Short mmCIF file of C-alpha atoms and ligand atoms in Angstrom, two decimals:
data_model
loop_
_atom_site.label_atom_id
_atom_site.label_comp_id
_atom_site.label_asym_id
_atom_site.label_seq_id
_atom_site.Cartn_x
_atom_site.Cartn_y
_atom_site.Cartn_z
CA ASN A 1 132.46 92.72 100.99
CA THR A 2 131.33 91.80 97.16
CA PRO A 3 131.97 88.11 97.07
CA PHE A 4 132.75 87.83 93.21
CA HIS A 5 134.94 89.55 90.81
CA ALA A 6 133.55 90.33 87.35
CA GLU A 7 135.98 89.51 84.60
CA LYS A 8 137.07 91.76 81.75
CA VAL A 9 135.31 90.63 78.73
CA SER A 10 136.30 90.58 75.19
CA HIS A 11 133.26 91.59 73.74
CA VAL A 12 132.07 95.10 72.86
CA GLU A 13 128.82 97.04 73.21
CA GLY A 14 127.68 96.53 69.69
CA ASP A 15 128.07 92.19 70.68
CA TYR A 16 125.66 92.47 73.36
CA GLN A 17 123.69 94.73 71.30
CA LYS A 18 122.90 92.10 69.04
CA ILE A 19 121.97 89.45 71.84
CA TYR A 20 119.61 92.54 73.32
CA ASN A 21 117.81 92.73 70.03
CA ALA A 22 117.60 89.05 69.40
CA ILE A 23 115.52 88.99 73.09
CA ALA A 24 113.80 91.97 72.14
CA GLU A 25 112.55 90.74 68.66
CA ALA A 26 111.67 87.52 70.67
CA ILE A 27 109.44 89.31 72.76
CA ARG A 28 107.89 91.28 69.87
CA ASP A 29 107.31 88.42 67.99
CA ASN A 30 105.58 86.28 70.33
CA ASP A 31 103.17 88.65 71.94
CA GLU A 32 100.64 86.00 72.34
CA TYR A 33 102.28 84.95 75.64
CA ASP A 34 100.04 84.68 78.60
CA ASP A 35 97.17 86.17 76.92
CA TYR A 36 99.20 88.88 75.05
CA ILE A 37 100.75 90.15 78.28
CA GLY A 38 103.74 89.02 76.63
CA TRP A 39 107.12 87.66 77.72
CA GLY A 40 108.39 90.77 79.23
CA PRO A 41 107.36 90.96 82.70
CA VAL A 42 108.46 87.11 83.34
CA LEU A 43 112.02 88.03 82.03
CA VAL A 44 111.77 90.95 84.32
CA ARG A 45 110.87 88.60 87.24
CA TYR A 46 113.67 86.24 86.23
CA ALA A 47 116.47 88.57 86.55
CA TRP A 48 115.23 90.14 89.90
CA HIS A 49 114.78 86.31 91.14
CA SER A 50 118.38 85.77 89.73
CA SER A 51 119.86 88.81 92.05
CA GLY A 52 117.52 88.72 95.17
CA THR A 53 119.00 85.71 96.57
CA TYR A 54 122.01 87.97 97.39
CA ALA A 55 123.08 88.38 101.37
CA GLN A 56 125.53 90.95 102.99
CA ALA A 57 127.98 89.56 105.12
CA SER A 58 126.37 89.53 108.80
CA SER A 59 126.77 88.21 111.99
CA GLY A 60 125.21 84.70 110.86
CA CYS A 61 127.54 84.41 107.75
CA PRO A 62 131.04 86.12 107.79
CA HIS A 63 130.75 86.81 103.99
CA ALA A 64 128.30 87.95 101.35
CA THR A 65 126.61 85.58 99.57
CA GLY A 66 124.35 84.83 96.41
CA GLY A 67 123.42 87.48 93.57
CA SER A 68 123.47 86.91 89.75
CA PHE A 69 127.31 86.57 89.42
CA GLY A 70 127.15 82.70 88.33
CA GLY A 71 123.75 82.49 86.88
CA THR A 72 122.74 79.62 89.25
CA ILE A 73 119.13 80.12 88.63
CA ARG A 74 119.71 77.89 85.69
CA TRP A 75 120.38 75.09 88.09
CA PRO A 76 117.22 72.88 89.26
CA LYS A 77 117.88 73.36 92.67
CA GLU A 78 117.60 77.29 92.69
CA LEU A 79 114.68 77.56 89.79
CA GLY A 80 113.22 74.34 91.74
CA ASP A 81 112.63 76.80 95.22
CA GLY A 82 109.04 77.60 95.28
CA ALA A 83 109.45 81.19 95.13
CA ASN A 84 110.60 80.47 91.39
CA ASN A 85 107.62 78.88 90.63
CA GLY A 86 106.90 79.58 86.95
CA LEU A 87 110.28 80.46 85.74
CA GLN A 88 110.90 77.82 84.16
CA ASN A 89 109.06 79.53 81.01
CA ALA A 90 111.83 82.44 81.10
CA GLU A 91 114.69 79.75 81.25
CA TRP A 92 113.04 77.90 78.57
CA PHE A 93 112.67 81.67 76.18
CA MET A 94 116.56 82.32 77.23
CA LYS A 95 117.64 79.12 76.27
CA LYS A 96 116.80 79.70 72.73
CA ILE A 97 118.58 82.90 72.83
CA HIS A 98 121.33 81.13 74.26
CA ASP A 99 121.73 78.44 71.61
CA LYS A 100 122.36 81.41 69.26
CA PHE A 101 124.73 83.55 71.42
CA ASP A 102 126.61 80.52 73.27
CA TRP A 103 129.46 83.05 74.12
CA ILE A 104 127.59 84.99 76.75
CA SER A 105 127.26 83.61 80.50
CA TRP A 106 124.04 82.66 81.83
CA GLY A 107 124.73 85.49 84.52
CA ASP A 108 125.02 88.18 82.00
CA LEU A 109 122.12 86.70 79.56
CA VAL A 110 119.81 86.51 82.48
CA THR A 111 120.01 90.11 83.66
CA LEU A 112 120.22 91.67 80.02
CA GLY A 113 117.35 90.04 79.53
CA GLY A 114 115.22 92.18 82.37
CA VAL A 115 117.42 95.11 81.01
CA THR A 116 116.02 94.67 77.35
CA ALA A 117 112.62 93.73 78.81
CA ILE A 118 112.13 97.09 80.81
CA GLN A 119 113.48 99.37 78.16
CA GLU A 120 111.19 97.52 75.34
CA MET A 121 108.09 98.11 77.37
CA GLY A 122 108.63 101.83 77.50
CA GLY A 123 110.62 101.82 80.89
CA PRO A 124 113.80 103.87 81.65
CA LYS A 125 117.33 103.47 80.41
CA ILE A 126 118.83 100.51 82.45
CA GLY A 127 123.09 100.62 82.74
CA TRP A 128 124.63 96.69 82.17
CA ARG A 129 127.75 95.94 82.69
CA ALA A 130 129.08 92.56 81.47
CA GLY A 131 131.60 89.84 83.15
CA ARG A 132 129.25 87.58 85.25
CA LYS A 133 130.73 84.06 84.89
CA GLU A 134 129.21 80.47 85.18
CA LEU A 135 129.22 78.88 88.87
CA SER A 136 128.47 75.23 89.55
CA ALA A 137 125.25 73.81 91.24
CA ASP A 138 126.52 73.69 94.63
CA ASN A 139 126.71 77.64 94.39
CA ALA A 140 122.63 77.49 93.90
CA MET A 141 120.93 79.61 96.23
CA THR A 142 117.53 78.71 97.88
CA SER A 143 114.73 80.51 100.21
CA ARG A 144 116.02 83.68 100.01
CA LEU A 145 113.71 85.31 98.15
CA PRO A 146 110.35 87.02 99.32
CA ASP A 147 107.07 85.75 101.03
CA ALA A 148 104.57 87.90 99.50
CA SER A 149 102.01 86.75 102.21
CA LYS A 150 103.99 89.20 104.53
CA ASP A 151 103.89 92.62 105.91
CA ALA A 152 105.85 96.04 106.21
CA ASP A 153 108.48 95.12 108.71
CA TYR A 154 109.29 91.59 107.04
CA VAL A 155 109.82 93.38 103.48
CA ARG A 156 112.24 96.04 105.18
CA HIS A 157 114.24 93.27 106.85
CA LEU A 158 114.64 91.24 103.86
CA PHE A 159 115.65 94.00 101.32
CA ALA A 160 117.95 95.66 104.21
CA ARG A 161 120.01 92.00 104.16
CA MET A 162 120.33 92.82 99.97
CA GLY A 163 121.32 96.41 101.61
CA PHE A 164 118.37 98.28 99.96
CA GLU A 165 116.63 100.84 102.32
CA ASP A 166 113.31 102.00 101.90
CA ARG A 167 113.14 104.32 98.87
CA GLU A 168 115.10 102.03 96.90
CA VAL A 169 112.59 99.17 97.86
CA VAL A 170 109.38 100.95 96.59
CA SER A 171 110.83 102.14 93.51
CA LEU A 172 111.79 98.30 92.91
CA ILE A 173 108.45 96.87 93.76
CA GLY A 174 106.88 99.78 91.10
CA ALA A 175 107.84 96.91 88.55
CA HIS A 176 104.70 95.07 90.19
CA ALA A 177 103.09 97.40 87.34
CA LEU A 178 103.75 94.64 84.70
CA GLY A 179 102.48 91.02 84.39
CA SER A 180 100.20 89.17 86.25
CA CYS A 181 99.99 86.36 89.04
CA HIS A 182 99.56 83.05 88.16
CA VAL A 183 97.93 79.97 90.03
CA TYR A 184 99.34 77.71 87.06
CA ALA A 185 102.21 78.80 84.67
CA PRO A 186 101.10 79.85 81.11
CA LEU A 187 101.34 77.11 78.98
CA LEU A 188 104.17 76.62 76.23
CA PRO A 189 103.76 75.58 73.19
CA GLY A 190 103.40 71.69 73.04
CA GLN A 191 102.98 71.57 76.83
CA LYS A 192 99.66 70.18 77.87
CA LYS A 193 100.03 70.26 81.74
CA PRO A 194 100.60 73.45 83.24
CA ILE A 195 103.01 73.63 85.92
CA PRO A 196 102.11 75.69 89.19
CA GLY A 197 102.72 79.31 89.42
CA SER A 198 102.95 81.35 92.83
CA GLY A 199 99.54 80.32 93.11
CA TYR A 200 97.87 84.11 93.62
CA THR A 201 95.86 85.44 90.98
CA ASN A 202 95.24 88.56 88.74
CA ARG A 203 93.29 90.29 86.51
CA TRP A 204 96.30 92.53 85.49
CA THR A 205 96.42 96.43 85.08
CA ALA A 206 95.29 98.16 82.42
CA SER A 207 98.63 98.24 80.56
CA PRO A 208 100.71 95.20 82.01
CA ASN A 209 102.90 95.37 79.42
CA TYR A 210 104.19 98.78 79.70
CA PHE A 211 106.52 100.46 82.52
CA THR A 212 104.33 103.06 84.10
CA ASN A 213 103.92 104.33 87.82
CA GLU A 214 100.33 102.64 87.77
CA PHE A 215 101.00 100.52 90.38
CA PHE A 216 101.58 103.57 92.74
CA LYS A 217 98.61 105.00 91.59
CA LEU A 218 96.14 101.97 92.34
CA LEU A 219 97.91 101.43 95.71
CA VAL A 220 96.97 105.89 96.50
CA ASP A 221 94.16 106.38 94.73
CA ASP A 222 91.61 103.31 94.60
CA LYS A 223 89.67 103.18 97.87
CA SER A 224 88.01 100.03 97.05
CA TRP A 225 90.69 97.66 98.04
CA HIS A 226 88.93 94.37 100.19
CA TRP A 227 90.25 90.90 100.92
CA LYS A 228 89.23 88.47 98.00
CA GLU A 229 87.03 85.96 99.18
CA TRP A 230 88.48 82.75 97.63
CA ASP A 231 90.15 79.60 98.71
CA GLY A 232 93.51 80.93 97.36
CA PRO A 233 96.25 82.40 99.34
CA LYS A 234 94.95 85.70 100.70
CA GLN A 235 95.21 88.77 98.49
CA TRP A 236 93.80 92.05 97.88
CA GLU A 237 91.23 92.67 95.21
CA ASN A 238 89.59 96.28 93.92
CA LYS A 239 86.14 96.98 92.13
CA ASP A 240 87.43 96.12 88.62
CA GLY A 241 89.38 92.49 89.69
CA LEU A 242 92.73 93.89 90.17
CA MET A 243 94.82 92.52 92.74
CA MET A 244 97.73 93.64 95.48
CA LEU A 245 99.33 90.87 97.04
CA PRO A 246 99.88 91.61 101.07
CA THR A 247 103.41 92.77 100.26
CA ASP A 248 101.99 95.09 98.05
CA MET A 249 99.38 96.52 100.23
CA ALA A 250 102.25 96.65 103.01
CA LEU A 251 103.63 99.33 101.03
CA VAL A 252 100.78 101.69 101.73
CA GLN A 253 100.18 100.30 105.58
CA ASP A 254 103.53 101.43 106.69
CA PRO A 255 103.82 105.31 107.13
CA LYS A 256 107.29 105.59 105.74
CA TYR A 257 106.91 103.25 102.84
CA LYS A 258 103.56 105.49 102.10
CA LYS A 259 105.14 108.63 101.64
CA ILE A 260 107.54 107.19 98.80
CA VAL A 261 104.25 105.42 97.62
CA GLU A 262 102.59 108.96 97.35
CA MET A 263 105.61 110.75 95.89
CA TYR A 264 105.85 108.10 92.93
CA ALA A 265 102.33 108.12 92.19
CA LYS A 266 102.74 111.97 91.57
CA ASP A 267 106.04 111.50 89.73
CA GLN A 268 106.29 108.95 86.68
CA ASP A 269 109.76 110.75 85.83
CA LEU A 270 110.91 110.42 89.58
CA PHE A 271 109.54 106.70 89.48
CA PHE A 272 111.73 106.28 86.22
CA LYS A 273 115.12 107.60 87.49
CA ASP A 274 115.18 106.24 90.77
CA PHE A 275 113.76 102.52 89.76
CA ALA A 276 117.22 102.58 86.78
CA LYS A 277 119.25 103.13 89.47
CA ASP A 278 118.05 100.71 91.86
CA PHE A 279 117.27 97.97 89.16
CA GLN A 280 121.17 98.36 88.02
CA LYS A 281 122.33 97.79 91.55
CA LEU A 282 119.95 94.88 92.27
CA LEU A 283 121.00 92.97 89.01
CA GLU A 284 125.01 93.80 90.10
CA LEU A 285 124.50 92.91 93.66
CA GLY A 286 127.72 91.02 95.20
CA ILE A 287 129.59 91.90 92.02
CA GLU A 288 132.85 93.85 92.46
CA TYR A 289 134.06 95.14 88.48
CA PRO A 290 137.12 96.16 87.43
CA LYS A 291 137.32 99.82 87.24
CA GLU A 292 137.88 100.26 83.53
CA THR A 293 134.58 98.32 83.13
CA LYS A 294 132.78 100.21 80.90
CA THR A 295 128.37 100.76 81.37
CA PHE A 296 126.48 99.85 78.55
CA TYR A 297 123.22 101.73 77.46
CA PHE A 298 121.33 99.68 75.00
CA LYS A 299 119.29 101.28 71.96
CA THR A 300 115.39 99.70 71.89
CA LEU A 301 114.77 98.37 68.65
CA ASP A 302 112.27 101.53 67.87
CA GLU A 303 115.63 103.84 68.07
CA GLN A 304 117.47 101.62 65.70
CA ASN A 305 114.28 101.53 63.64
CA ILE A 306 114.31 97.59 63.51
C1 HEM B 401 108.32 91.96 98.80
C2 HEM B 401 108.67 91.48 97.33
C3 HEM B 401 108.28 90.88 95.91
C4 HEM B 401 107.62 90.09 96.67
C5 HEM B 401 106.56 89.40 97.89
C6 HEM B 401 106.84 90.04 94.89
C7 HEM B 401 105.99 88.61 94.92
C8 HEM B 401 105.50 88.22 93.62
C9 HEM B 401 104.65 87.20 93.05
C10 HEM B 401 104.06 86.24 94.01
C11 HEM B 401 104.62 87.47 91.59
C12 HEM B 401 103.32 86.27 91.05
C13 HEM B 401 104.39 85.26 90.45
C14 HEM B 401 103.61 84.39 89.49
O1 HEM B 401 101.98 83.84 89.91
O2 HEM B 401 103.43 84.35 88.19
C15 HEM B 401 104.91 88.59 91.29
C16 HEM B 401 105.16 88.69 90.00
C17 HEM B 401 106.27 90.00 89.52
N1 HEM B 401 106.99 90.30 90.40
FE1 HEM B 401 107.18 90.42 92.07
N2 HEM B 401 107.47 90.55 94.19
C18 HEM B 401 108.39 91.05 94.71
C19 HEM B 401 109.66 92.22 94.38
C20 HEM B 401 109.61 92.15 93.05
C21 HEM B 401 110.72 93.01 92.67
C22 HEM B 401 111.68 93.91 93.02
C23 HEM B 401 110.27 93.27 90.93
C24 HEM B 401 111.30 93.73 90.23
C25 HEM B 401 112.12 94.31 90.33
C26 HEM B 401 109.39 92.61 90.81
C27 HEM B 401 108.93 91.95 89.44
C28 HEM B 401 107.76 91.07 89.21
C29 HEM B 401 107.62 91.21 87.84
C30 HEM B 401 107.75 91.76 86.80
C31 HEM B 401 106.23 89.98 88.02
C32 HEM B 401 105.21 89.53 87.29
C33 HEM B 401 105.41 88.32 86.52
C34 HEM B 401 104.97 87.52 85.22
O3 HEM B 401 104.02 88.52 84.86
O4 HEM B 401 104.84 86.57 85.05
N3 HEM B 401 108.74 91.71 92.21
N4 HEM B 401 106.05 89.01 92.24
C1 7W1 B 402 98.46 95.60 89.89
C2 7W1 B 402 99.57 94.61 90.40
C3 7W1 B 402 99.62 94.40 91.81
N1 7W1 B 402 100.54 93.49 92.25
C4 7W1 B 402 101.55 92.53 91.55
C5 7W1 B 402 102.12 91.45 92.08
C6 7W1 B 402 102.75 90.62 91.07
C7 7W1 B 402 102.64 90.81 89.66
C8 7W1 B 402 101.72 91.68 88.94
C9 7W1 B 402 100.84 92.60 89.90
C10 7W1 B 402 100.09 94.06 89.32
N2 7W1 B 402 99.80 93.58 88.25
#
């Protein structure tokens, strides 16, 4: 029940490595974005949001829908979904890359951006396959992405719709070691009025632009979590002013999720191995690839001495 068939592409790994390098250099050269968190985290969220609209075939809907295949997150209807607040910035960043490499499909570009960001922030190598295409705005998907105010049962159900089980859900949400939450999205160059973010606020982790298992350690080791006293949406806060969303804290409120959080808090290598597999699965939801399609593993800038 994969609704979309990837096309056989004419470009080779080296061509995509050039785009990887352009994205990676743009991340490195614009490090002041979002108070020096940089562009990495929002590009990861952009790739995840373009993919997380996927729904398996169900009694309600006879065939699978959504996912990253058509690059439909670019269309105002999908990008304008409240859950995507702030991702206009990622779109602005990626348009500048697409101007230089207009041969790549938007669906491939968005997911390649997520892979590049994870690897350039010290994360594991993520396998990536080309062949997504451009679908029109009437394929845009809304109100499929998760609501952060909910509990563990809601999270389990929402990710089951995408075909993920408990261990995959926990590893994927481990990406919340990265980046921040924003009442208003960071200003773009020349922008006067900020656009709304998710409405949550955050002081970030100690290393918001390095991919680590710190999210899990914070959940397990820190005993100071309490409800934040403020007039914004309910969220948790610890003694250092760090935050957790209700759906983050749900991962240690639910006994099954909690066992997995403790496992990743103790073993960063295991987290990296699982995340690499699960993030590729997320970015490829709903897509069938020709059997001879090669999986590319890109080199980081450091590995190329660039
Ligand atoms: C229950 C599931 C999830 C919920 C409710 C959720 C919710 C959120 C919210 C509210 C923000 C703050 C956005 C902002 O204000 O800028 C955020 C940020 C982020 N999310 Fe998630 N998320 C979920 C799962 C994921 C997954 C699966 C990934 C990736 C694999 C991910 C990656 C990120 C990243 C990297 C950021 C930081 C973005 C930035 O700093 O601009 N999240 N998430
Ligand atoms: C420590 C922490 C917890 N939750 C988050 C949710 C979204 C974005 C960033 C987060 C983050 N740095």
